[in-house]
XYZ file of C-alpha atoms in Angstrom:
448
model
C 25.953 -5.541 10.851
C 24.460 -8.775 10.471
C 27.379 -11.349 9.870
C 29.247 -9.721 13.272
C 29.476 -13.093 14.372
C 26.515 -12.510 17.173
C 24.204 -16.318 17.537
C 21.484 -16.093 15.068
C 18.588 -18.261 16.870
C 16.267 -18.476 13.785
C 19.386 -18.944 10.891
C 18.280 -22.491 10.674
C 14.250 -21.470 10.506
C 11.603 -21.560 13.016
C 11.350 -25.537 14.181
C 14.831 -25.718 15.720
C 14.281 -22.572 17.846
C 10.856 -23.278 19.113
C 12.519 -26.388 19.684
C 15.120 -25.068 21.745
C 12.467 -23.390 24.134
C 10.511 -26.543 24.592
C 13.620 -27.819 25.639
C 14.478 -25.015 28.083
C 17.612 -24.032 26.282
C 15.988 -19.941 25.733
C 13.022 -18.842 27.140
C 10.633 -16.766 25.171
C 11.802 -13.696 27.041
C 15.134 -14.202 26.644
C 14.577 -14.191 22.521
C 13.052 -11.300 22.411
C 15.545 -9.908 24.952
C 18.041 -10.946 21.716
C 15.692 -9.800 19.235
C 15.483 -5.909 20.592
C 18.979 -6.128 21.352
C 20.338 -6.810 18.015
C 17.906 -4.554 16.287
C 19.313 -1.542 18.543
C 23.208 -2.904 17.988
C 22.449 -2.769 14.267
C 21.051 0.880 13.948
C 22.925 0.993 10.470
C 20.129 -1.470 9.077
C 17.302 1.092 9.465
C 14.761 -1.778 9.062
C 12.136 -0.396 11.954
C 9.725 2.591 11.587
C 8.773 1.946 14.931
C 9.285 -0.713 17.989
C 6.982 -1.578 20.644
C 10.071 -2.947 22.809
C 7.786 -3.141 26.232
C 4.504 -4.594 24.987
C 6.684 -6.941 22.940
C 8.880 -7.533 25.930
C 5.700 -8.417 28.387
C 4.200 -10.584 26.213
C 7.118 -12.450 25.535
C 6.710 -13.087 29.474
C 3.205 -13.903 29.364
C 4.313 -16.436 26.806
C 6.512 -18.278 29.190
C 4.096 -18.253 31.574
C 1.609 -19.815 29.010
C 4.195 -22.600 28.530
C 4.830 -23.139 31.942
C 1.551 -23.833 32.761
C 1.050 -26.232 29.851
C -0.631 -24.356 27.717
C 1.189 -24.387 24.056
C -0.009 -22.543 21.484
C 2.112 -24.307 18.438
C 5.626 -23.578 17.077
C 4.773 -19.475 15.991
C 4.556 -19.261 20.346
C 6.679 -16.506 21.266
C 8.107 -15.458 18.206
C 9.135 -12.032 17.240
C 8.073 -11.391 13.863
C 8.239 -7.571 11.667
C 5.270 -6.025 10.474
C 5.419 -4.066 7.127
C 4.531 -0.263 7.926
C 1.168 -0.311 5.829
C -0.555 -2.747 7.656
C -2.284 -1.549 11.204
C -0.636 -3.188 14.136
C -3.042 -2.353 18.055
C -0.545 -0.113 19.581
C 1.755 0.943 17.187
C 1.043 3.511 14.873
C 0.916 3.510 10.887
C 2.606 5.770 7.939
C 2.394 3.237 4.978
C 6.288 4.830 4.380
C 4.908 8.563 3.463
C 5.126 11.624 5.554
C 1.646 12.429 4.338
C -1.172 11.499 6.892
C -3.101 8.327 5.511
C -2.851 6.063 8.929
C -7.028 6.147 8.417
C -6.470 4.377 5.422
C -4.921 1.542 6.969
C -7.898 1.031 9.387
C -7.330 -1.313 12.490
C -5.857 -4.657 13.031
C -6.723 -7.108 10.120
C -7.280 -10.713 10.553
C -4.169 -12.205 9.208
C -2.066 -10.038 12.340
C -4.996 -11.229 14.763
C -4.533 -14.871 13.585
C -0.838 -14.397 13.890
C -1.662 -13.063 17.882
C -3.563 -15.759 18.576
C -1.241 -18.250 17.806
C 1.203 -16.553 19.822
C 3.255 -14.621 17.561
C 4.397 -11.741 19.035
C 4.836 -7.987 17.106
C 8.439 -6.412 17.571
C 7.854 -3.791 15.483
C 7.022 -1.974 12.067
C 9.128 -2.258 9.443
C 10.482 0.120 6.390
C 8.423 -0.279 3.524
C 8.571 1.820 -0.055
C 6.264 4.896 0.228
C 2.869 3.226 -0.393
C 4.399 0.073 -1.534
C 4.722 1.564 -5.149
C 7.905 0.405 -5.906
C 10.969 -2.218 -6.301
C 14.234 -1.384 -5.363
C 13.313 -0.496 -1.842
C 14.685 3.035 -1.881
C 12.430 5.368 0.231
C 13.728 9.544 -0.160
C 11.018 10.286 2.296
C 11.964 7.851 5.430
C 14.974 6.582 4.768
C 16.261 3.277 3.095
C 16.893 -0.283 4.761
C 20.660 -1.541 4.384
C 20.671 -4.807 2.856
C 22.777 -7.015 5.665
C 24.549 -8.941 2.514
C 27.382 -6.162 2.331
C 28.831 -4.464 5.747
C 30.465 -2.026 3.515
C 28.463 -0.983 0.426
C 24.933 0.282 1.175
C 23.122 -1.877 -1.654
C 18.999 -2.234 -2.604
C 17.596 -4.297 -0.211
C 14.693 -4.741 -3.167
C 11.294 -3.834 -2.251
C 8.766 -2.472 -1.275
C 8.890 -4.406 1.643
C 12.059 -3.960 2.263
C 12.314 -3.872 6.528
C 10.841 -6.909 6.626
C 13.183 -8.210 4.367
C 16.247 -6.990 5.920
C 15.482 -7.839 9.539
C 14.531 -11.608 8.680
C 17.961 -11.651 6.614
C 19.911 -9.779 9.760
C 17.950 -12.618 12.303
C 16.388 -9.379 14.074
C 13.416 -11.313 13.857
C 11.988 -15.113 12.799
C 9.470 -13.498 10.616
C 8.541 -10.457 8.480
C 5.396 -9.705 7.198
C 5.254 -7.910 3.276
C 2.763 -7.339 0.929
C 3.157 -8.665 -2.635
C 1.340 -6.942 -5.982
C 4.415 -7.020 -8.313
C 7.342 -8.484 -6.748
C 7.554 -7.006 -3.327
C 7.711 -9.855 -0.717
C 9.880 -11.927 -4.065
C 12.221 -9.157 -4.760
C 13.481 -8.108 -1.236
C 13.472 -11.463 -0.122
C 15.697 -12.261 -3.495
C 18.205 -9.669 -2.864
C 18.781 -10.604 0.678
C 19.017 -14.142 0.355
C 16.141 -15.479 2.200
C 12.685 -17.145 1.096
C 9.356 -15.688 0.216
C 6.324 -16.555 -0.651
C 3.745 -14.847 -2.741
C 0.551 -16.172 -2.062
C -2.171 -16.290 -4.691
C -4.795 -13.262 -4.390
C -7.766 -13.722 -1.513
C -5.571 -16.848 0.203
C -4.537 -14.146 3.052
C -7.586 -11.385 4.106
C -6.322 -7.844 3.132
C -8.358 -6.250 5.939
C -6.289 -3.933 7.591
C -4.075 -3.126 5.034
C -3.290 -0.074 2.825
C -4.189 -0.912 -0.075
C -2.400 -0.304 -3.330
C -4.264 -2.584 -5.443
C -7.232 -4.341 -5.150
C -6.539 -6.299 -8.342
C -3.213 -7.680 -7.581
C -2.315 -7.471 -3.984
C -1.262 -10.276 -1.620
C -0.089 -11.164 1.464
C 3.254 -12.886 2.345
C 5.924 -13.955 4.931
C 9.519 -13.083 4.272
C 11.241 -15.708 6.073
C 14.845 -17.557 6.156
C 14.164 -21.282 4.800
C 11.078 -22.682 2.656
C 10.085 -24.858 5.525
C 8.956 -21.895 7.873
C 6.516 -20.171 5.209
C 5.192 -24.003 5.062
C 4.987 -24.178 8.675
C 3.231 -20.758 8.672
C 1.076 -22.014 6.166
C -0.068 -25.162 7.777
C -0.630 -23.073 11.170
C -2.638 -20.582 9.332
C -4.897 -22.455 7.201
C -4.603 -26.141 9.146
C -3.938 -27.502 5.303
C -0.856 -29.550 5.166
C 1.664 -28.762 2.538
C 2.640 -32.123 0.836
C 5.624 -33.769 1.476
C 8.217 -34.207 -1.973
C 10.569 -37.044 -1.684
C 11.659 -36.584 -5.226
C 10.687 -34.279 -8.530
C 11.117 -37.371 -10.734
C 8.875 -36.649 -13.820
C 8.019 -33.581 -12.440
C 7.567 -30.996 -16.015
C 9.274 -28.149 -15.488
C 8.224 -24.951 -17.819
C 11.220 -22.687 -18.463
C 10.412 -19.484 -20.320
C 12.837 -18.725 -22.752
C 11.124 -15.465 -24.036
C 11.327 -12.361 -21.838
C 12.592 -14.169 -18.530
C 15.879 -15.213 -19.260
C 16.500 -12.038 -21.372
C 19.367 -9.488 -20.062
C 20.464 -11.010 -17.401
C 23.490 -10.595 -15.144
C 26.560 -13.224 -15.861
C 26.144 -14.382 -12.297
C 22.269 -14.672 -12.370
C 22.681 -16.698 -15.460
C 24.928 -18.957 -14.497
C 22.823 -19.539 -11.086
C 19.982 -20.322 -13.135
C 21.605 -22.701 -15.647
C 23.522 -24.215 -12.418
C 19.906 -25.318 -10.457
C 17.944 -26.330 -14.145
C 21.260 -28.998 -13.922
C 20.174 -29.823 -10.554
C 16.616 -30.313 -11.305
C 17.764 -32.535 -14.125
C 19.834 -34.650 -11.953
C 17.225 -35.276 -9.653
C 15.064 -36.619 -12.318
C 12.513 -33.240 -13.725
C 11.814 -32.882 -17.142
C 12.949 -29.562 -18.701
C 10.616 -28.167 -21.391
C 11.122 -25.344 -22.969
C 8.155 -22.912 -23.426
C 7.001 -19.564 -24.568
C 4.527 -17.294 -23.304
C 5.390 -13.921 -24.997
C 2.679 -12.012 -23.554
C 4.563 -11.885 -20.170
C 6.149 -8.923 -21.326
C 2.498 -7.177 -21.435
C 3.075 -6.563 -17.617
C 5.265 -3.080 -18.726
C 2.132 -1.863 -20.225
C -0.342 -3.626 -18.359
C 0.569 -2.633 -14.576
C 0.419 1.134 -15.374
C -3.159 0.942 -16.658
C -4.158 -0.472 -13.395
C -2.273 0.102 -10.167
C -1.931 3.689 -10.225
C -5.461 4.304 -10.853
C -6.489 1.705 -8.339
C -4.297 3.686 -5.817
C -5.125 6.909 -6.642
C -8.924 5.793 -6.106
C -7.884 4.467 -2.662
C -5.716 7.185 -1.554
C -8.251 10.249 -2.838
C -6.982 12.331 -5.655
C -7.352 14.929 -3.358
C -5.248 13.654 -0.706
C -2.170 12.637 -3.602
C -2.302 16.018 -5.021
C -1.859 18.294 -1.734
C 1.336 15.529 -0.676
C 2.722 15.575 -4.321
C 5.806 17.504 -3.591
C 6.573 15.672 -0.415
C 6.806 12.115 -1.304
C 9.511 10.145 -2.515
C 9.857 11.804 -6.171
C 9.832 8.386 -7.873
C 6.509 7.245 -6.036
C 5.091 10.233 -7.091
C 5.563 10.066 -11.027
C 4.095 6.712 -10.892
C 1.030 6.718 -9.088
C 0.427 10.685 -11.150
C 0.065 7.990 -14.398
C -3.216 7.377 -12.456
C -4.481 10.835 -13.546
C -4.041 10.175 -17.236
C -5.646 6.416 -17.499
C -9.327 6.665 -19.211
C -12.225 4.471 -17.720
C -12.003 2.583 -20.972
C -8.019 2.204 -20.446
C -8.339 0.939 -17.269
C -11.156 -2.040 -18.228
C -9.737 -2.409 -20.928
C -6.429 -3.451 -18.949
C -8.357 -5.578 -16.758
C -10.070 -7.285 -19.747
C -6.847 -8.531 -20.861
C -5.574 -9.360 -17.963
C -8.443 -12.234 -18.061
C -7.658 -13.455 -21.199
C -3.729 -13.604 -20.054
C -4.797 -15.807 -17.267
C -6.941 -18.033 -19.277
C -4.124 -18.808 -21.458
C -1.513 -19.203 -18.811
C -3.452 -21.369 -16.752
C -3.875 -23.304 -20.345
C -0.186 -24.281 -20.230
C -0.457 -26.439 -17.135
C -1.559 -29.226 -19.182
C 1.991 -29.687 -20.169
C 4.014 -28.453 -17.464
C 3.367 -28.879 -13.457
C 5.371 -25.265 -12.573
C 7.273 -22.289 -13.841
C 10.411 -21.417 -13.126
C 12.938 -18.183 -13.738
C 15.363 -16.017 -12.033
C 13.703 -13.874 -9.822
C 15.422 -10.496 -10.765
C 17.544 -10.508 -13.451
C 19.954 -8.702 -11.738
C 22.320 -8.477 -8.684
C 21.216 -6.061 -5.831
C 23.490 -3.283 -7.254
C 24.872 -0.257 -4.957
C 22.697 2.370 -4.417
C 25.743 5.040 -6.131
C 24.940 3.179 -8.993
C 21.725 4.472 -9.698
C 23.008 7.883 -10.161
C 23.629 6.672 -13.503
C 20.601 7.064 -15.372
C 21.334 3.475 -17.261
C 21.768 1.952 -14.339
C 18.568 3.444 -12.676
C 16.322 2.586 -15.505
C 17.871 -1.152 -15.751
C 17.260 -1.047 -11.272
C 13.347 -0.438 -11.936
C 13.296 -3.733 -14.359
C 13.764 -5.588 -11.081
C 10.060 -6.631 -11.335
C 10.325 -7.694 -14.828
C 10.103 -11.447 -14.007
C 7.969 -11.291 -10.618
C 5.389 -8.631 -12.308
C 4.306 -11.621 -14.799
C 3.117 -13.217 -12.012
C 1.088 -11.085 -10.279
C -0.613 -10.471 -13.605
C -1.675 -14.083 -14.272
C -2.839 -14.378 -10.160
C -0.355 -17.256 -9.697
C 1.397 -17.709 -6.596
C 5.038 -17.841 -6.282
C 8.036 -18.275 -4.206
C 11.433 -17.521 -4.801
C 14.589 -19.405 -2.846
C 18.489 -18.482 -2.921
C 20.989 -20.145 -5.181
C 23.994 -17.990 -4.332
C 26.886 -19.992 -4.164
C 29.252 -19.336 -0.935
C 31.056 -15.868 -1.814
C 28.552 -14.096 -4.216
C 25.772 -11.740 -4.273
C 22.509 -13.476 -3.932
C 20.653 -14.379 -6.806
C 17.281 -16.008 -6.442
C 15.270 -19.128 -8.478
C 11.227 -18.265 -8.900
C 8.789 -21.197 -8.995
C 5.374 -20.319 -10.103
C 2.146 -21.990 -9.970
C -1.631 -21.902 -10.962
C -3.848 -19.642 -8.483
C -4.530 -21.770 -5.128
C -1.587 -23.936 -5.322
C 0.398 -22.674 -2.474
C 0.938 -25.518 -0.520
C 2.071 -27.741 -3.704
C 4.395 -24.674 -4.726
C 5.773 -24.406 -0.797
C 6.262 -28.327 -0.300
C 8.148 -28.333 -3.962
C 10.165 -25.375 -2.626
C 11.143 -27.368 1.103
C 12.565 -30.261 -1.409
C 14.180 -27.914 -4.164
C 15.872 -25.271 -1.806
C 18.891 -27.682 0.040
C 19.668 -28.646 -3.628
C 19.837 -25.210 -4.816
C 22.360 -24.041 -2.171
C-alpha cells in the first residue's frame, strides 16, 4: 500500500521533482521506471483500467534525450500523469467505467491531453472512474472499486467518480491525475484521499474528447498532491499567472451557515471550526451568510443530468445495457426517462436565476468556504446499511451547490496528523480560477 515506506518523488508536488531532474539526481526514465513499478507493487489499489507501460516507458527516454540536448519543455517534462477512463487517450483504449460498448462516444484525443503532450507530460495510464461518471462515492459493481491508500487495512470510498485518478496521485503512482468535475467528482475523491483539486469553472478546459455526462455542468480538473501544482498546471496551460497572496488580511470570507454546515461528522466539524480560527488569525473577516437555495441542487441535478446523459448516450444504447451496469448508475440516469421537456427547461431556467443571485453576494464577500463532504470516507461494509448508504450518496451535498451556480472550486486537506481526511472547499465566481488557486497556495500550509 501506499505508506510502505517506498520514496514518494512527487509527495512534496511537482517543482521539487522536476527540480531534481534538472539537477541530475533522477532521470525522466528512471521516474517512470518508479512510477510503473509502484503501480504493479500496489495491485491492491486497483486505480488503472489500463497501462501503456512501453509507450510511456519510451517516451520517458525521448524526454531525456530532449533535455540532454537542451531542449526543455517546462516543469510538466517527463511527468507521469493518470488519465480518467472517459476521456480518449492515442493508444490506449476507452470504457468510460461500463462494460457496455460506448468508446465511440468518447471520440479521439481532446485538446486539453494534446496540450498536456506537448508540454511533455507523459500518459501512464487510464484510471478507474464511476460507470459514466454518474456518481460520488467511487464504488463501481461493474469494474471494480479503487482502494483509497489512507487505510492499508479497511477498504474505504475513495469518493468519486474519478476515483483512479484520485487514488494514484494520493499513492504517488503518479504526479498527476486527470478527473472530470459536474457535481463533486475531481472535489470529492480528492477530499477523501487527502490531496488537492481543483474544479475549474465550465468552458476554462475544452471538453473535446470526453464522454460527456453533462453538457450543462461538466468540467475539467487535475487531482494533484499540493495547491501549488494545479497552479503550476494552470499557469503552463493557459500562460496566465496565478497571483501571489502574502496575506488574507481583510480578505471577506462567506461562510454558509444554512445547508453546508448541516449534519456533519464530529471530526469534519471540528476541522472546519479549527481552519475558520486560522483564517481569523491571519487577519480574514468571517461573515456569516445564507443562501438557502443551495439545497435546490437535490432537486435540481435530477432534472438535468440524467436527461442530458441519456441524450448523449442514446436511449437506445442505455436500455439494451440496463441490466449490466453498476445497479446504482442505472436507477439514476433511468430518472432521465421520466423528466418532461418542460421539467428539464424549466430546471435550467432556475438554474440562471440561482446564479444571478449567487454571483450577487460577491459584493460582500471575496469567497465561499465549507467542508467539502460532510462526512469521513466511511468503509465500504458500511453501506450495507441502508442509513448509512443513503447518508454515503449526500457526499455531493456541499460540492453539488457549486456546480449549479458555475463557480469554480478547490478543496485542500485539514486532517490533523492521525485522522481521516477531511477537506476545506473555497468557492469562487465563474472565471476566477487563478485568484481561487493562488488563495489556496497561501491557505493550504496553514490548514495542515
Amino acid at each position: 500500500m501506499a505508506t510502505s515506506g517506498e520514496t514518494d518523488l512527487f509527495a512534496n508536488g511537482i517543482e521539487p521533482w522536476a527540480a531534481s531532474v534538472r539537477s541530475g539526481d533522477i532521470s525522466f526514465a528512471t521516474t517512470m521506471e518508479f512510477c510503473i513499478d509502484r503501480i504493479q507493487s500496489m495491485p491492491t489499489l486497483n486505480a488503472f483500467e489500463v497501462l501503456d507501460e512501453a509507450v510511456a516507458t519510451n517516451l520517458a527516454k525521448a524526454m531525456d534525450t530532449e533535455l540532454a540536448e537542451g531542449k526543455d519543455r517546462g516543469p510538466l517534462m517527463g511527468l507521469p500523469i493518470g488519465v480518467k477512463d472517459i476521456m480518449a487517450a492515442q493508444g490506449m483504449p476507452t470504457t468510460n467505467g461500463s462494460n457496455a460498448d460506448t468508446e465511440h462516444l468518447s471520440g479521439t484525443e481532446g485538446t486539453v491531453l494534446k496540450q498536456l503532450r506537448l508540454l511533455g507530460a507523459i500518459p501512464v495510464g487510464k484510471t478507474k472512474t464511476v460507470e459514466f461518471a454518474l456518481g460520488v462515492t467511487g464504488i463501481n459493481a461493474a469494474r471494480g472499486t479503487p482502494w483509497n491508500p489512507v487505510d492499508e487495512t479497511v477498504h474505504r470510498l475513495p469518493g468519486g467518480s474519478s476515483s483512479g485518478s484520485a487514488v494514484a496521485t494520493a499513492a504517488g503512482c503518479i504526479g498527476l491525475g486527470l478527473g472530470t468535475d459536474t457535481g463533486g467528482s475531481v472535489r470529492i475523491p480528492a477530499c477523501f484521499t487527502g490531496i488537492f483539486g481543483h474544479k475549474t469553472s465550465v468552458g476554462r478546459w475544452p471538453t473535446d474528447g470526453i464522454f460527456s455526462l453533462s453538457r450543462t455542468l461538466d468540467s475539467v480538473g487535475p487531482l494533484v498532491r499540493c495547491a501549488r501544482d494545479a497552479a503550476l498546471l494552470h499557469e503552463a496551460l493557459f500562460d496566465e499567472l496565478v497571483p501571489n497572496f502574502t496575506d488574507i488580511e481583510g480578505l471577506r470570507v462567506g461562510v454558509p451557515k444554512i445547508h453546508f454546515l448541516d449534519h456533519l461528522d464530529r471530526q469534519v466539524a471540528s476541522d472546519f471550526e479549527n481552519s475558520l480560527a486560522k483564517l481569523t488569525s491571519l487577519g480574514a473577516e468571517l461573515i456569516d451568510m445564507e443562501f438557502p437555495e443551495a439545497a435546490e441542487r437535490s432537486t435540481l441535478f435530477p432534472l438535468i443530468v440524467p436527461p442530458e446523459l441519456l441524450s448523449f448516450l442514446g436511449t437506445d444504447l442505455f436500455l439494451n445495457a440496463r441490466n449490466g451496469m453498476d445497479p446504482v448508475t442505472a436507477e439514476r440516469a433511468a430518472h432521465g426517462l421520466t423528466v418532461s421537456a418542460v421539467q428539464y427547461l424549466e430546471a435550467l431556467r432556475r438554474q440562471e436565476f440561482l446564479i444571478a443571485k449567487a454571483n450577487s453576494t460577491f459584493a460582500n464577500v471575496d469567497v465561499w468556504v465549507s467542508p467539502t463532504v460532510p462526512f469521513l470516507p466511511m468503509p465500504l461494509a458500511d453501506l450495507e446499511e441502508p442509513a448509512q448508504k443513503e447518508r454515503a450518496l449526500e457526499a455531493s451535498r456541499n460540492t453539488q451547490p457549486g456546480n449549479l451556480l458555475e463557480f469554480c472550486a478547490t478543496t485542500l486537506p485539514m486532517q490533523r496528523p492521525g485522522t481521516l481526511p477531511s477537506g476545506f472547499q473555497i468557492m469562487m465566481p465563474h472565471g476566477k480560477d487563478a485568484e481561487c488557486l493562488g488563495l489556496s497556495v497561501f491557505l493550504e500550509p496553514h490548514l495542515r
